[in-house]
PDB file of C-alpha atoms in Angstrom:
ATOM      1  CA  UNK A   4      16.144  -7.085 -25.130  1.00  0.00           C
ATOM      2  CA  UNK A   5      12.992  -6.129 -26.420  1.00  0.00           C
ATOM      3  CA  UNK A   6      10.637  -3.409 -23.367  1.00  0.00           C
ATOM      4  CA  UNK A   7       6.997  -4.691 -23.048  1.00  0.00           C
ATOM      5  CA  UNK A   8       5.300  -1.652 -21.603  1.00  0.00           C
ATOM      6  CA  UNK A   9       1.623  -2.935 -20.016  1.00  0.00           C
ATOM      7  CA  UNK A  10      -1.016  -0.807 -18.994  1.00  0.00           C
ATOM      8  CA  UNK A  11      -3.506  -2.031 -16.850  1.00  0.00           C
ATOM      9  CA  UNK A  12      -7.013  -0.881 -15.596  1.00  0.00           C
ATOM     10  CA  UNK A  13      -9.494  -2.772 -13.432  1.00  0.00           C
ATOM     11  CA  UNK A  14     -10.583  -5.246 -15.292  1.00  0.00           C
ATOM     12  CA  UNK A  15      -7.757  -7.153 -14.296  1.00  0.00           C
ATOM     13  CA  UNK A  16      -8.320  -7.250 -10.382  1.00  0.00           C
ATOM     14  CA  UNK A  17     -11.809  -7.498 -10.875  1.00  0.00           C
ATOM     15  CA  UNK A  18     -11.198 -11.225 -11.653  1.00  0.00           C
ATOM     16  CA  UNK A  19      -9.502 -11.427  -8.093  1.00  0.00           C
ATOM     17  CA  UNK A  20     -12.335 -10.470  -6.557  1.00  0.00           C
ATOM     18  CA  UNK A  21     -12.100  -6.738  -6.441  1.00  0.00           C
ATOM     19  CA  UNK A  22     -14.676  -4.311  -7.921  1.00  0.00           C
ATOM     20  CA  UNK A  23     -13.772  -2.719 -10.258  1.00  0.00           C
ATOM     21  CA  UNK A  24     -13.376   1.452  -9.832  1.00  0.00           C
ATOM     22  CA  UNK A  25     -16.925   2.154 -11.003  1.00  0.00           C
ATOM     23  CA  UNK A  26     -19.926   0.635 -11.598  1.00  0.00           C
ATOM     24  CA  UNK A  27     -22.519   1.228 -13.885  1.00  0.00           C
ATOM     25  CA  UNK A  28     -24.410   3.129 -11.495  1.00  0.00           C
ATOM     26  CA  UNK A  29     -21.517   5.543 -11.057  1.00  0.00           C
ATOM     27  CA  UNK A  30     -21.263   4.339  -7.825  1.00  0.00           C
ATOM     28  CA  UNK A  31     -17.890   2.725  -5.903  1.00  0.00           C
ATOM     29  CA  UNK A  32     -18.722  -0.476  -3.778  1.00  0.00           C
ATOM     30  CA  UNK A  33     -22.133   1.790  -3.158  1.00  0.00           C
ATOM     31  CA  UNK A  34     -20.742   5.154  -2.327  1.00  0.00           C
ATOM     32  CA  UNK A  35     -20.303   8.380  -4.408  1.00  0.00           C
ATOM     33  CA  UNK A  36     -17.190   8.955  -5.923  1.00  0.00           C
ATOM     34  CA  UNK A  37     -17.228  12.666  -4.396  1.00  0.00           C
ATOM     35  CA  UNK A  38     -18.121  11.934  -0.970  1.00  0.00           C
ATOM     36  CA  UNK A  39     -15.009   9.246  -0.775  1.00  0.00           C
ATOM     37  CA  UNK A  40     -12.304   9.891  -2.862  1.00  0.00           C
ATOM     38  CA  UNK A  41     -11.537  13.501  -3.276  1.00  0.00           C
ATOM     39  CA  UNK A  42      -9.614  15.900  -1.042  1.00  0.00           C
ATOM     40  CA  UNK A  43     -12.645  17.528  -0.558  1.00  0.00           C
ATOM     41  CA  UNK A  44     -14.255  14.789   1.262  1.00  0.00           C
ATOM     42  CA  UNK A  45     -11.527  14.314   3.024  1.00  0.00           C
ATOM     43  CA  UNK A  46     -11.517  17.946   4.362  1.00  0.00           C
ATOM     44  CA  UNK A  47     -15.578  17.119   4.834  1.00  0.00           C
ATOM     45  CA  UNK A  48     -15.788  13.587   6.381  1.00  0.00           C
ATOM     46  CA  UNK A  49     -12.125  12.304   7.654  1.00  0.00           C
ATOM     47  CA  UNK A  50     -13.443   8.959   9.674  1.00  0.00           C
ATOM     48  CA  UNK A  51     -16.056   7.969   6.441  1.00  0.00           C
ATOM     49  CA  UNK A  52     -12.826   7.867   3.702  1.00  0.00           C
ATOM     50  CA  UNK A  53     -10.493   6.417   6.362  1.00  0.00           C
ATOM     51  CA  UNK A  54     -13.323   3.850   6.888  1.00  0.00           C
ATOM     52  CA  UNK A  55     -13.739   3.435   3.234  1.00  0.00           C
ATOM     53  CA  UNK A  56      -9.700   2.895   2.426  1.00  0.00           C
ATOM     54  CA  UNK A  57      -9.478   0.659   5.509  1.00  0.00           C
ATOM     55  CA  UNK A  58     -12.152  -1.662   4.254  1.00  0.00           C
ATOM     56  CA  UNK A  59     -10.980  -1.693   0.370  1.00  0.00           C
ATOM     57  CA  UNK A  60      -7.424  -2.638   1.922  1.00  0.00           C
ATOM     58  CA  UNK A  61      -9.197  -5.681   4.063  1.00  0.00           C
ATOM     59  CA  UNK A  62     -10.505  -6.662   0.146  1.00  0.00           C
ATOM     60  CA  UNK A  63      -7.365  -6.606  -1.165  1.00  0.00           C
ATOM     61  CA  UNK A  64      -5.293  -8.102   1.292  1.00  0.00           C
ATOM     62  CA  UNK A  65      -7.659 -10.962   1.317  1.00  0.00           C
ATOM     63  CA  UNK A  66      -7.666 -11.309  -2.645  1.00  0.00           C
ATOM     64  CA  UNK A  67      -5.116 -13.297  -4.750  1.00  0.00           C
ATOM     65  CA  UNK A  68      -3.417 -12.648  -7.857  1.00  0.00           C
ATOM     66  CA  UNK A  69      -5.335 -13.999 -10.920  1.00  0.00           C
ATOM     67  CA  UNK A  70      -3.640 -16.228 -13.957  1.00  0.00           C
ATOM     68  CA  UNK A  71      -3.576 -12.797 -15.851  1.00  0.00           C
ATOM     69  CA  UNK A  72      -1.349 -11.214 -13.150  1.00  0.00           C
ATOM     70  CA  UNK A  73       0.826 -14.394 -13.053  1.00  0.00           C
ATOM     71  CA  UNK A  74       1.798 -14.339 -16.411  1.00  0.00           C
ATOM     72  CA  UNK A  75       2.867 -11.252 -16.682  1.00  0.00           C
ATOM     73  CA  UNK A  76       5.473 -11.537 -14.286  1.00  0.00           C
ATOM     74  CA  UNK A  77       6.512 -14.593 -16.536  1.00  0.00           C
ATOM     75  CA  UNK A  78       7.390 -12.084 -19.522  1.00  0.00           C
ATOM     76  CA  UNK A  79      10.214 -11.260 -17.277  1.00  0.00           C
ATOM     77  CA  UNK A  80      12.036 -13.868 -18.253  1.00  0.00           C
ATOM     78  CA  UNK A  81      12.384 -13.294 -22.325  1.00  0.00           C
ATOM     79  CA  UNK A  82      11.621  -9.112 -22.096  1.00  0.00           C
ATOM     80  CA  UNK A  83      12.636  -6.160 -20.639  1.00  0.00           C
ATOM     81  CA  UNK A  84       8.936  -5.598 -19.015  1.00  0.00           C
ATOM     82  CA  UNK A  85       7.795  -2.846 -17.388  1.00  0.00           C
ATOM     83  CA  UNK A  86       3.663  -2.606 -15.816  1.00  0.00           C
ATOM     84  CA  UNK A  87       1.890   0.977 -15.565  1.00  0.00           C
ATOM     85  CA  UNK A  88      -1.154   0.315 -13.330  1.00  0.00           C
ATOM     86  CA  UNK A  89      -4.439   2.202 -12.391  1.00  0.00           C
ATOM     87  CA  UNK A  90      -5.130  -0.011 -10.054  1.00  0.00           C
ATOM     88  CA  UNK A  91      -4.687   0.751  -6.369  1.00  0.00           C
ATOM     89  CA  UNK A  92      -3.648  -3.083  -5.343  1.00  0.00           C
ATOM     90  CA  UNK A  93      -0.276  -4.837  -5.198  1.00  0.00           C
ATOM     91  CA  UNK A  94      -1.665  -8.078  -6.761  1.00  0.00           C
ATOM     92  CA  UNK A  95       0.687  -7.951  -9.392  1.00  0.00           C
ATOM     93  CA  UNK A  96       4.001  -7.368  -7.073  1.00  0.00           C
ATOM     94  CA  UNK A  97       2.671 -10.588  -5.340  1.00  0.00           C
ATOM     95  CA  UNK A  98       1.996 -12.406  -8.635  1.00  0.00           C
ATOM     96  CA  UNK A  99       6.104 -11.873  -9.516  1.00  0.00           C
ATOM     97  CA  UNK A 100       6.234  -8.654 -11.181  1.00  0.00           C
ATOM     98  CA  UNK A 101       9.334  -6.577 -10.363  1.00  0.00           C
ATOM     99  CA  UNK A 102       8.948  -3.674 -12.448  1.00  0.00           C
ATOM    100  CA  UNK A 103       5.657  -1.899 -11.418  1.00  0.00           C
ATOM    101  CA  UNK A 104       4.147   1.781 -11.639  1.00  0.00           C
ATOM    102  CA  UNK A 105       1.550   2.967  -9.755  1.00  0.00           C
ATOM    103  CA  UNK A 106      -0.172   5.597 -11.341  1.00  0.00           C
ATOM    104  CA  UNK A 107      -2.756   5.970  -8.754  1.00  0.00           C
ATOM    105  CA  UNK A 108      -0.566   5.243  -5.357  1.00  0.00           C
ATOM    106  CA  UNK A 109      -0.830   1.757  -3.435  1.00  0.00           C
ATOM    107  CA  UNK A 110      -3.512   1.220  -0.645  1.00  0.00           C
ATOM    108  CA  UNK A 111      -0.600  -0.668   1.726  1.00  0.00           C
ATOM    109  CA  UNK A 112       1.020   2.385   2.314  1.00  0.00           C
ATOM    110  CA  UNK A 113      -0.221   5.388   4.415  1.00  0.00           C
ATOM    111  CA  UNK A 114       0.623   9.262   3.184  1.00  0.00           C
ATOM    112  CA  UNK A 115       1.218  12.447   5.107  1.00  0.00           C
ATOM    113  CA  UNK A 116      -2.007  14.359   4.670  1.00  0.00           C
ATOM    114  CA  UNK A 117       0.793  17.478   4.586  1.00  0.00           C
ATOM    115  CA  UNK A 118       3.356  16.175   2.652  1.00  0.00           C
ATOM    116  CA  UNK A 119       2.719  13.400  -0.227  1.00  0.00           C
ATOM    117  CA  UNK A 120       6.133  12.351  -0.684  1.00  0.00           C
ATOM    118  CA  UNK A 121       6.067  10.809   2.985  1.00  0.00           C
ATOM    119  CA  UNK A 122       4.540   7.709   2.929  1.00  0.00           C
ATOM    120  CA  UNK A 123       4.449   4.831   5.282  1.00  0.00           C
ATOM    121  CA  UNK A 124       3.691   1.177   4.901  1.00  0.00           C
ATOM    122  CA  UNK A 125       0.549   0.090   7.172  1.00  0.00           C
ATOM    123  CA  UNK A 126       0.789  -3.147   9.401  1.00  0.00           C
ATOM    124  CA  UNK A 127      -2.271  -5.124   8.640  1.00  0.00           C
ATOM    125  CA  UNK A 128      -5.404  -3.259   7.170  1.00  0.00           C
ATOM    126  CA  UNK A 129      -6.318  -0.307   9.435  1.00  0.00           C
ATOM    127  CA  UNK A 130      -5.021   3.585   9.284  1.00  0.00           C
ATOM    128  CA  UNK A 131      -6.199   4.872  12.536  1.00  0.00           C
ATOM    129  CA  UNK A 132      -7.593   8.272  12.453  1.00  0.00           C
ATOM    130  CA  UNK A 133      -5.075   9.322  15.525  1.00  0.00           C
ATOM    131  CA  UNK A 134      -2.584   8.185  13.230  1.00  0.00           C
ATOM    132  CA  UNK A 135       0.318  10.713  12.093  1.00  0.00           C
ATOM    133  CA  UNK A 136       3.325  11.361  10.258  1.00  0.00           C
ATOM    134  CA  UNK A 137       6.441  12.567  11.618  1.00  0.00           C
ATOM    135  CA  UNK A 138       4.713  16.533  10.937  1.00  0.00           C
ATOM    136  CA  UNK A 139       2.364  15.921  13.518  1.00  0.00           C
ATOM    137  CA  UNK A 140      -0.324  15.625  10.360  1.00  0.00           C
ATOM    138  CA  UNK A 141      -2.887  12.827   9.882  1.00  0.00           C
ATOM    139  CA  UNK A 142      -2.527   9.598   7.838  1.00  0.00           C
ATOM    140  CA  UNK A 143      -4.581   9.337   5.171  1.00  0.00           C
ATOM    141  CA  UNK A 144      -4.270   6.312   2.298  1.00  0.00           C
ATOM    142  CA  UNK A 145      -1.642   6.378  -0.690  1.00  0.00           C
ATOM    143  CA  UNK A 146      -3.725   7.010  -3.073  1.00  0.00           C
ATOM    144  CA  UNK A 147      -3.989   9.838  -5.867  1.00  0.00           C
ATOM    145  CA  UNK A 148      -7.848  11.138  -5.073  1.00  0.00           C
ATOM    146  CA  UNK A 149      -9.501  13.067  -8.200  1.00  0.00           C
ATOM    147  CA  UNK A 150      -9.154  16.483  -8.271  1.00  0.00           C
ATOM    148  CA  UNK A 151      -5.227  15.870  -7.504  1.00  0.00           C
ATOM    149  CA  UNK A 152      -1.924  15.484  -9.266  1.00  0.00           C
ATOM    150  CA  UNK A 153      -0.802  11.995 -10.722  1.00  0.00           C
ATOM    151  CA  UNK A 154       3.069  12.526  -9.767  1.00  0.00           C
ATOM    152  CA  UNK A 155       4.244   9.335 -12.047  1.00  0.00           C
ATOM    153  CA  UNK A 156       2.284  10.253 -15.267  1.00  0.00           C
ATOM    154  CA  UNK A 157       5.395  12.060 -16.853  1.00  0.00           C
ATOM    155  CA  UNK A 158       7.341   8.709 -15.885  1.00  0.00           C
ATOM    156  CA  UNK A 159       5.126   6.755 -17.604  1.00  0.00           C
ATOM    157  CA  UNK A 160       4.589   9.294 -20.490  1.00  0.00           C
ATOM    158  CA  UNK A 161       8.572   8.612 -20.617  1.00  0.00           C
ATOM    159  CA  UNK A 162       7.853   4.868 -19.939  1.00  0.00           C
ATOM    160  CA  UNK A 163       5.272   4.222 -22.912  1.00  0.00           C
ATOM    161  CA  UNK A 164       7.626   5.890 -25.734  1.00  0.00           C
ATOM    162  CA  UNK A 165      10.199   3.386 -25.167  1.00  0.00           C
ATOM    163  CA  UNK A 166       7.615   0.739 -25.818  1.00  0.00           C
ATOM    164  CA  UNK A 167       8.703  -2.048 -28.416  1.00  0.00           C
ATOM    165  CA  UNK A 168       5.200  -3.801 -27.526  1.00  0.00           C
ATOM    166  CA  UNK A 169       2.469  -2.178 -26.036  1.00  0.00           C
ATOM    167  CA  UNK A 170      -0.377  -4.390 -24.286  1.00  0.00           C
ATOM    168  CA  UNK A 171      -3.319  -2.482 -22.722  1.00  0.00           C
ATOM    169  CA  UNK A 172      -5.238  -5.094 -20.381  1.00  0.00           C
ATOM    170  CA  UNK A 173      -8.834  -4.351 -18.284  1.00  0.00           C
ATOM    171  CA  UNK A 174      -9.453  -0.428 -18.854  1.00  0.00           C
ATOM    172  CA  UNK A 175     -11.719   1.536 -20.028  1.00  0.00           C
ATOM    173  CA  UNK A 176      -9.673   4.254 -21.078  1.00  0.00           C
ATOM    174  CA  UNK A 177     -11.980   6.898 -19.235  1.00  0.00           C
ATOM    175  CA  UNK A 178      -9.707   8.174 -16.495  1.00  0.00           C
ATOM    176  CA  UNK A 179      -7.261  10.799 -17.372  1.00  0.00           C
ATOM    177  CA  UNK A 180      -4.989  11.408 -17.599  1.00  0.00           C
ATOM    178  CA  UNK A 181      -3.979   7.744 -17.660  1.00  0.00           C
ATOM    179  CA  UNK A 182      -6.405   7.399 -20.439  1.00  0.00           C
ATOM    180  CA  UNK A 183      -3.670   9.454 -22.900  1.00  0.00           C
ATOM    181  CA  UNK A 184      -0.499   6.740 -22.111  1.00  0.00           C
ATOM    182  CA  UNK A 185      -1.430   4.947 -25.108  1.00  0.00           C
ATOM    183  CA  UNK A 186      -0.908   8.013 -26.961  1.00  0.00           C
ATOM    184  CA  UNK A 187       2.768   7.786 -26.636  1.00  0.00           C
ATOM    185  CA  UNK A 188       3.532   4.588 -27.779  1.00  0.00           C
ATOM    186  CA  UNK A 189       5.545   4.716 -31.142  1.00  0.00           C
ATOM    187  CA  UNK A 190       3.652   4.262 -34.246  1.00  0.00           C
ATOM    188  CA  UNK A 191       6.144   1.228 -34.637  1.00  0.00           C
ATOM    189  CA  UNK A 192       5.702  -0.454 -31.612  1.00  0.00           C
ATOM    190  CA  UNK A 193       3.252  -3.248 -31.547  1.00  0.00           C
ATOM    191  CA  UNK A 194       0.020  -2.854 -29.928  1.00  0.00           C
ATOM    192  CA  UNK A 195      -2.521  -5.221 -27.885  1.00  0.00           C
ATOM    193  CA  UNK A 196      -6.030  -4.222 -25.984  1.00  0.00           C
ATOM    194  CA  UNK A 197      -7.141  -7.065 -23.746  1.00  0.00           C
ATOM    195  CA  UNK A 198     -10.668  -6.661 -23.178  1.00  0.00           C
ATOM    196  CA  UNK A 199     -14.313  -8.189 -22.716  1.00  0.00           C
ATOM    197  CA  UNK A 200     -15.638  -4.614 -24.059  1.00  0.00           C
ATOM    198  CA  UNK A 201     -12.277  -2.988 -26.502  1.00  0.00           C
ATOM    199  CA  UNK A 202     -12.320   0.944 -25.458  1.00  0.00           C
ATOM    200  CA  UNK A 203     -12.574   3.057 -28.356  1.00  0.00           C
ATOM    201  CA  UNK A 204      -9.099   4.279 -29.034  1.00  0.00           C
ATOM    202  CA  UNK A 205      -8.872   7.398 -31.901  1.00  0.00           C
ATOM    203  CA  UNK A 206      -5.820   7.681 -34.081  1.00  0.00           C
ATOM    204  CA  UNK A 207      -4.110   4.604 -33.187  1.00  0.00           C
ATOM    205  CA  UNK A 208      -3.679   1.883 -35.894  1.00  0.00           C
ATOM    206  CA  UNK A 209      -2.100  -1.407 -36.637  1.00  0.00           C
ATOM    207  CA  UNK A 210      -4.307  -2.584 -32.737  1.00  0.00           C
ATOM    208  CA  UNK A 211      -4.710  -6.445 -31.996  1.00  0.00           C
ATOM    209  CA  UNK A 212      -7.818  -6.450 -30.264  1.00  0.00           C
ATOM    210  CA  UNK A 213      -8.257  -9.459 -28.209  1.00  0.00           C
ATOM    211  CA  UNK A 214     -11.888  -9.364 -27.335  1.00  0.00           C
ATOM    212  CA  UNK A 215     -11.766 -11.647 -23.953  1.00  0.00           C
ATOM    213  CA  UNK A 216     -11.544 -11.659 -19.950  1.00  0.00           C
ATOM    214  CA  UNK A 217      -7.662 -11.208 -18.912  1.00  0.00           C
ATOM    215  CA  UNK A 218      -7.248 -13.808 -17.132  1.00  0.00           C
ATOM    216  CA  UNK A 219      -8.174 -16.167 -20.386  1.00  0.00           C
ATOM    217  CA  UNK A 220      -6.506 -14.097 -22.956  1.00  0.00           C
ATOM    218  CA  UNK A 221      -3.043 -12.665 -20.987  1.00  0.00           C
ATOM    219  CA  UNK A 222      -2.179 -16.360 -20.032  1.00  0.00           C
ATOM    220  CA  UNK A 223      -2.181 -16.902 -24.159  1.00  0.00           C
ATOM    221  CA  UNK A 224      -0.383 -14.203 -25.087  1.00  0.00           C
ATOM    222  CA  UNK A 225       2.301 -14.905 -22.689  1.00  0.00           C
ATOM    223  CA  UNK A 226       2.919 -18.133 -24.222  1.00  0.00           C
ATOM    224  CA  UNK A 227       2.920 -16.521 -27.611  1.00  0.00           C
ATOM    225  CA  UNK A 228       5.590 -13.515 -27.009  1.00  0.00           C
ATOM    226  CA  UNK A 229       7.932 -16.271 -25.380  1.00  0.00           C
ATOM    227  CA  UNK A 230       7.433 -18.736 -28.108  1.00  0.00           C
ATOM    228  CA  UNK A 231       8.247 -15.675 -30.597  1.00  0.00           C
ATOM    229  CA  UNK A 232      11.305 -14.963 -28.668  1.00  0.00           C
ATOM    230  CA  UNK A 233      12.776 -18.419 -28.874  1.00  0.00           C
TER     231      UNK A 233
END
């Protein structure tokens, strides 16, 4: 059975509803990236990034899985499919998928602010700031904040060279080091980028761009990689 390996950014949870990481103003849903989502703000301002986390989790436990995120879980039933994500949303779990990486953590789940490898799932949307984990530290969200370590890159490093078709869908390739994944797909594997705006991607030939909005193009593509496999 051929392994689809998909990376995706974004782009496709914006179409649910859910800004996407950063605007053109550099800014996140209006704040700076610095004073919300490093550990130094944390250290700084606890209450303003639990207040930030809490409300992004309201957003995406009100938001719905898009057509794009649907058919991907569809692959499943022709492929061997694995899905690398950026994104910090389950929408694709709930769309089907079975199969998912999180490169960036999951905002449902809670984290020791001690320990990273203890994390907790959260009832409903809120992470209290009196909150803590069975060290006695504070909760914080599940999420990999810049400045820190991505623990499942070398898994998906692993994950992307095993690729028999690659299909990059809704990033921007500017965050690293997620932004180097599509540098270990095999030269043989075949590759898609799903995008309205196609990142620039050096050294990599033999790329289908499909120049569109995920959840027009993804639905399509589906069809065509189980019609192939028939």
């Amino acid at each position: 059975m051929k392994h689809i390996v998909i990376l995706t950014g974004a782009g496709i949870s914006a179409e649910s509803g859910l800004k996407t990481f950063r605007d053109s103003d550099g800014l996140w849903e209006g704040y700076n990236i610095e004073d919300v989502a490093t550990p130094e703000a944390w250290a700084r301002n606890p209450v303003l990034v639990q207040q930030f986390y809490n409300e992004r989790r309201k957003s995406v436990l009100e938001a719905q899985p898009n057509a794009a995120h649907y058919a991907l879980a569809k692959l499943e039933e022709k492929y061997k499919v694995t899905i690398i994500t950026q994104n910090i949303d389950d929408l694709h779990e709930r769309a089907g998928s079975t199969n998912v990486v999180h490169l960036h953590g999951i905002i449902n789940r809670s984290q020791s602010s001690k320990n990273q490898k203890l994390t907790y799932p959260i009832n409903g949307w809120e992470i209290k700031m009196d909150e803590v984990c069975e060290l006695g530290s504070p909760l914080r969200p599940h999420v990999v904040w810049f400045g820190e370590d991505v623990p499942m890159i070398a898994r998906a490093m692993n994950i992307c060279a095993e690729a028999d078709i690659f299909i990059l869908i809704g990033s921007s390739l500017a965050v690293y080091p997620a932004a180097g994944l599509i540098g270990y797909v095999s030269s043989g594997a075949t590759k898609y980028i799903i995008d309205p705006k196609i990142p620039t991607v050096y050294n990599l030939s033999g790329v289908i761009k499909i120049e569109a909005k995920a959840s027009a193009a993804v639905p399509q593509l589906v069809e065509e990689l189980i019609n192939d496999h028939r």
